[in-house]
JSON list of C-alpha atoms in Angstrom, two decimals:
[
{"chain": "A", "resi": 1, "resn": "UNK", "atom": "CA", "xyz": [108.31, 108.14, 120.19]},
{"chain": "A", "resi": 2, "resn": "UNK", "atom": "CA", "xyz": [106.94, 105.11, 117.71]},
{"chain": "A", "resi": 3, "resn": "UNK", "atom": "CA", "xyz": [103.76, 105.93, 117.20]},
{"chain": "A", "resi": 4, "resn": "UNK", "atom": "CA", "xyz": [100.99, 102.97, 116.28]},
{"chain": "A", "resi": 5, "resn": "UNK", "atom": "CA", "xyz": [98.67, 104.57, 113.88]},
{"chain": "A", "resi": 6, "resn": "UNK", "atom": "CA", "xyz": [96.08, 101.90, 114.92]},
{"chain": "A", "resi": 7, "resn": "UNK", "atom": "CA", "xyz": [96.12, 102.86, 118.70]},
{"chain": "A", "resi": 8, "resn": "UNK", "atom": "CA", "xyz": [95.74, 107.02, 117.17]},
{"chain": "A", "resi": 9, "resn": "UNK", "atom": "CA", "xyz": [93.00, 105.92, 115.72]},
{"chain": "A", "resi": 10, "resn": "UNK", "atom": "CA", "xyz": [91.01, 104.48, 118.51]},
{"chain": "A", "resi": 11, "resn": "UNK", "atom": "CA", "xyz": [91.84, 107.62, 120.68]},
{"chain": "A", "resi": 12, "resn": "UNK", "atom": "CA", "xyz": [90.62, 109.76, 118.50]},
{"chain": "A", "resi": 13, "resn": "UNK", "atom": "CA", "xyz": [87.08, 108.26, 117.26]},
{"chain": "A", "resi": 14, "resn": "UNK", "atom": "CA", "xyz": [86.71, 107.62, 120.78]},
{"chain": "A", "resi": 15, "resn": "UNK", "atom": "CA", "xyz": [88.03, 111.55, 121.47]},
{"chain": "A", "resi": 16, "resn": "UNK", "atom": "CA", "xyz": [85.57, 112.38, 118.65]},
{"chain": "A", "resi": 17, "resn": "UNK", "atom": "CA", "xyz": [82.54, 110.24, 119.87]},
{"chain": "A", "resi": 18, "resn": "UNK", "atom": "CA", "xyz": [82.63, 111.52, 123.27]},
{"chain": "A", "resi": 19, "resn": "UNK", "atom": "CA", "xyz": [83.22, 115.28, 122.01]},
{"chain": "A", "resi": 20, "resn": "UNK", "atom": "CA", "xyz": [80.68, 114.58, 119.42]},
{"chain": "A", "resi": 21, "resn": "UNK", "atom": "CA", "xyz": [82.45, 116.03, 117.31]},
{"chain": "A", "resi": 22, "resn": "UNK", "atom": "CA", "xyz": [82.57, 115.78, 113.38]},
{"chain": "A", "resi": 23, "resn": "UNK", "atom": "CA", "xyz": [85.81, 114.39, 111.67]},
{"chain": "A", "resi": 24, "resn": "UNK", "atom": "CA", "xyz": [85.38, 118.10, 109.82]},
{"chain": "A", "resi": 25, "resn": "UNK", "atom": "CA", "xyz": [84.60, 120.11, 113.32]},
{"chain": "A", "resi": 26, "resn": "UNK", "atom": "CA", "xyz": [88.15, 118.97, 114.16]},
{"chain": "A", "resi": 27, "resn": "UNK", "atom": "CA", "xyz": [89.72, 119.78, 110.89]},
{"chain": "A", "resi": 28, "resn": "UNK", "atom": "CA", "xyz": [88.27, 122.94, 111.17]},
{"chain": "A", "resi": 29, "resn": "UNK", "atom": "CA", "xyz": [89.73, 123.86, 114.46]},
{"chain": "A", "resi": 30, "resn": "UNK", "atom": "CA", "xyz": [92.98, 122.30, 113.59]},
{"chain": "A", "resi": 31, "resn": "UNK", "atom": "CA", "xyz": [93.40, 124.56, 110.23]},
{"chain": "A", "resi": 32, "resn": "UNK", "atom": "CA", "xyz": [93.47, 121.22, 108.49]},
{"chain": "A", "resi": 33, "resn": "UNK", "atom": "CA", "xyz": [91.90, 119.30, 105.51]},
{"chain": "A", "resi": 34, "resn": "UNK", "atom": "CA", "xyz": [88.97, 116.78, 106.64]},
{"chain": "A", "resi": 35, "resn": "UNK", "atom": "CA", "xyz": [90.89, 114.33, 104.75]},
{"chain": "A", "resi": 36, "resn": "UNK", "atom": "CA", "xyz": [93.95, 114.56, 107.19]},
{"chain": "A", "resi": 37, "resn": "UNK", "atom": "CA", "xyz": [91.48, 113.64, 109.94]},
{"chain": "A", "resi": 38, "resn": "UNK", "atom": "CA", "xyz": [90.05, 110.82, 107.90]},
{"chain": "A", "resi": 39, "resn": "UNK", "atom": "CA", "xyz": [93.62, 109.24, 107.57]},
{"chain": "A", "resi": 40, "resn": "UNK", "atom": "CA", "xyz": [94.13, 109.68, 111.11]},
{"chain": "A", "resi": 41, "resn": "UNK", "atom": "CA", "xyz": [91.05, 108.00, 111.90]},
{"chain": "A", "resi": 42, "resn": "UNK", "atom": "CA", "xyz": [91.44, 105.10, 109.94]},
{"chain": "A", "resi": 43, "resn": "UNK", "atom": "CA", "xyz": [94.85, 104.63, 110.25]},
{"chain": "A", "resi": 44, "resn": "UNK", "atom": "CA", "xyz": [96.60, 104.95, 107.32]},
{"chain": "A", "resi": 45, "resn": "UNK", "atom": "CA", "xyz": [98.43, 107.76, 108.59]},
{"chain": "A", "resi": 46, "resn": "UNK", "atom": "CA", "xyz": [99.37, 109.93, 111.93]},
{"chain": "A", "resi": 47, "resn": "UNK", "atom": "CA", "xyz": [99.29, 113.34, 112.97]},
{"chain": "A", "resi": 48, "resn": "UNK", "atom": "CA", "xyz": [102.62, 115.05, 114.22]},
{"chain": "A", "resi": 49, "resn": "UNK", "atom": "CA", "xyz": [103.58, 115.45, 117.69]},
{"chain": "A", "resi": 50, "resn": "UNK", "atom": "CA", "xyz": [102.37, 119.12, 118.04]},
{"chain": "A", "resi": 51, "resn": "UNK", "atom": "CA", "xyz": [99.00, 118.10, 116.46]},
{"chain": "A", "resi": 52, "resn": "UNK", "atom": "CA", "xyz": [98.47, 115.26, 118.28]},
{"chain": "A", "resi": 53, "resn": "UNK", "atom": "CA", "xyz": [99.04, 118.01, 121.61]},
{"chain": "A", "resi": 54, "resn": "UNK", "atom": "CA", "xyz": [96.58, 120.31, 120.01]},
{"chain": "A", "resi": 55, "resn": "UNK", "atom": "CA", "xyz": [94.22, 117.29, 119.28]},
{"chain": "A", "resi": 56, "resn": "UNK", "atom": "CA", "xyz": [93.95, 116.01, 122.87]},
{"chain": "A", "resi": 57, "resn": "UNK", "atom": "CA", "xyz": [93.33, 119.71, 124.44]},
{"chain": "A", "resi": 58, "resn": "UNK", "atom": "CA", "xyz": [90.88, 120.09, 121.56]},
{"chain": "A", "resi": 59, "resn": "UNK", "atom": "CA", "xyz": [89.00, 116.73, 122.37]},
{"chain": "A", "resi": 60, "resn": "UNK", "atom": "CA", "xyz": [89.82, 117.03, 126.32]},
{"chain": "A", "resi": 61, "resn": "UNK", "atom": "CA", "xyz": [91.59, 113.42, 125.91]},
{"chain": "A", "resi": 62, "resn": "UNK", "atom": "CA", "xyz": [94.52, 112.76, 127.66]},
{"chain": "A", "resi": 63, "resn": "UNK", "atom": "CA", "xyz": [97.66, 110.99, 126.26]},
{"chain": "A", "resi": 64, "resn": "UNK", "atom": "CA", "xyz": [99.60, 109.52, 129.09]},
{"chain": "A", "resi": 65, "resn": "UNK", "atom": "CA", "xyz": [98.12, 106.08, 128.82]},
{"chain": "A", "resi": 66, "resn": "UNK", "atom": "CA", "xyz": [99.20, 105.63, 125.06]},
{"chain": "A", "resi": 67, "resn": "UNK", "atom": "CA", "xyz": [102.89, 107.21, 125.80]},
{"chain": "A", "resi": 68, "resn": "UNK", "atom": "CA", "xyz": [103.02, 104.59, 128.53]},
{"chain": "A", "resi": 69, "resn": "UNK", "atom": "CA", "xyz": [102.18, 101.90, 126.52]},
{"chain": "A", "resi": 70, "resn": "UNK", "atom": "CA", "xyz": [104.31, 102.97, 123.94]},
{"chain": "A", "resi": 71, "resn": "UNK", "atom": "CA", "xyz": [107.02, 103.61, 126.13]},
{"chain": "A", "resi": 72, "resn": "UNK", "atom": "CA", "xyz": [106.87, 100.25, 127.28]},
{"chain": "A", "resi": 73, "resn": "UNK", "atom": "CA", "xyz": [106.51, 98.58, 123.86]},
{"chain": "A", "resi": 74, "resn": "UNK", "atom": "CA", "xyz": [109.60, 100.36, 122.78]},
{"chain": "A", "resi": 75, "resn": "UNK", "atom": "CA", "xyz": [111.64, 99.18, 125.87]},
{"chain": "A", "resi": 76, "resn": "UNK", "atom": "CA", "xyz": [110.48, 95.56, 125.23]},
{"chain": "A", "resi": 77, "resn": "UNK", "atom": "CA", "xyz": [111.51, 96.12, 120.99]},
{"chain": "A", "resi": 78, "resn": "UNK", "atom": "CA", "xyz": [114.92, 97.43, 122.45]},
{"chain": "A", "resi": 79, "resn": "UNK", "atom": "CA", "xyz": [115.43, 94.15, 124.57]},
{"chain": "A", "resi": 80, "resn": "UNK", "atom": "CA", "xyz": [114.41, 92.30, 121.61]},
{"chain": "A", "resi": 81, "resn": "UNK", "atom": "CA", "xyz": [117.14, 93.69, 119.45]},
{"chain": "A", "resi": 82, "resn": "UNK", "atom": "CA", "xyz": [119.86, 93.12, 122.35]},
{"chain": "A", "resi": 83, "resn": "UNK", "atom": "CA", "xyz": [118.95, 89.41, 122.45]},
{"chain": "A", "resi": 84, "resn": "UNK", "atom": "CA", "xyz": [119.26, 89.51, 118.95]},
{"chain": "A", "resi": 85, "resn": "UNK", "atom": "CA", "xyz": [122.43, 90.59, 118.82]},
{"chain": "A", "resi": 86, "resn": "UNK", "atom": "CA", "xyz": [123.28, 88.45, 121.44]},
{"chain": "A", "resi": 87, "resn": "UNK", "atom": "CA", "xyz": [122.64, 85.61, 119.50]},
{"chain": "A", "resi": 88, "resn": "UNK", "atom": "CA", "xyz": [123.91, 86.45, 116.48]},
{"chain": "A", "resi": 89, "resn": "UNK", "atom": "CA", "xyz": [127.80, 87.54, 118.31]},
{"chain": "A", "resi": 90, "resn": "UNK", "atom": "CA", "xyz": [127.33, 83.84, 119.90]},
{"chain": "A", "resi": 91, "resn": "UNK", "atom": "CA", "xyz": [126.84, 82.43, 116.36]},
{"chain": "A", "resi": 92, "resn": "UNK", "atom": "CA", "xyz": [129.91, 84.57, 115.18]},
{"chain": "A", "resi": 93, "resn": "UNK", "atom": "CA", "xyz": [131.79, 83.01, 117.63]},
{"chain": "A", "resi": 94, "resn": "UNK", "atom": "CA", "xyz": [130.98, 79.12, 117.03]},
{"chain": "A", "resi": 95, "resn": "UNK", "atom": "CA", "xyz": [131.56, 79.84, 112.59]},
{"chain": "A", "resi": 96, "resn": "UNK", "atom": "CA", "xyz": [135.29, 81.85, 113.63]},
{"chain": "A", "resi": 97, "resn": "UNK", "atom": "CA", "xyz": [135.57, 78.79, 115.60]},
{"chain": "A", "resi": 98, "resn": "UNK", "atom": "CA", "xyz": [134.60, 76.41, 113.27]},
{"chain": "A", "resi": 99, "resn": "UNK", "atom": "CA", "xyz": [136.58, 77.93, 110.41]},
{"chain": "A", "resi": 100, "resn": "UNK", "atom": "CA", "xyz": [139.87, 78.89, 112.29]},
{"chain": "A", "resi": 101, "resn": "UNK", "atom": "CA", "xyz": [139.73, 75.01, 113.69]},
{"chain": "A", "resi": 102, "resn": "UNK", "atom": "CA", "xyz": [139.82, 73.51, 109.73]}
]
């Protein structure tokens, strides 16, 4: 699963916010630095899968939402990259074409 580190981020100052909770509450009950959490929350970096389990049961936040999303941002990606390659077998074609006809 791709994750988007700015769509983390949202979840869990929101998570956080609602919780309120302190960036180093969390890191405490995650056995982490607060400066893991920071990243998370500003987006320069994500947590791992089993984190990111531990974090929603820790901030009561569920996750289905942002797996659909991504689910469905990964199947449009995918498409993408078969039209692509569509195009680019079709353009293949026409220069063998051109090339075999000279």
């Amino acid at each position: 699963m791709a994750m988007d580190n700015y769509n983390i981020a949202q979840i869990l100052k929101n998570g956080l916010y609602h919780k309120k909770m302190k960036q180093i509450e969390l890191a405490k009950h995650l056995n982490v630095e607060k400066t893991a959490v920071n990243r998370w929350c500003n987006g320069k970096s994500i947590p791992d899968g089993n984190t990111l389990l531990k974090i929603a049961a820790i901030l009561e936040i569920s996750l289905d939402a942002y797996i659909k999303q991504d689910a469905a941002m990964a199947k449009l990606q995918n498409q993408r990259l078969l039209d692509t390659c569509d195009r680019l077998k079709k353009e293949i074609e026409q220069m063998e074409c051109i090339i075999k006809g000279k």
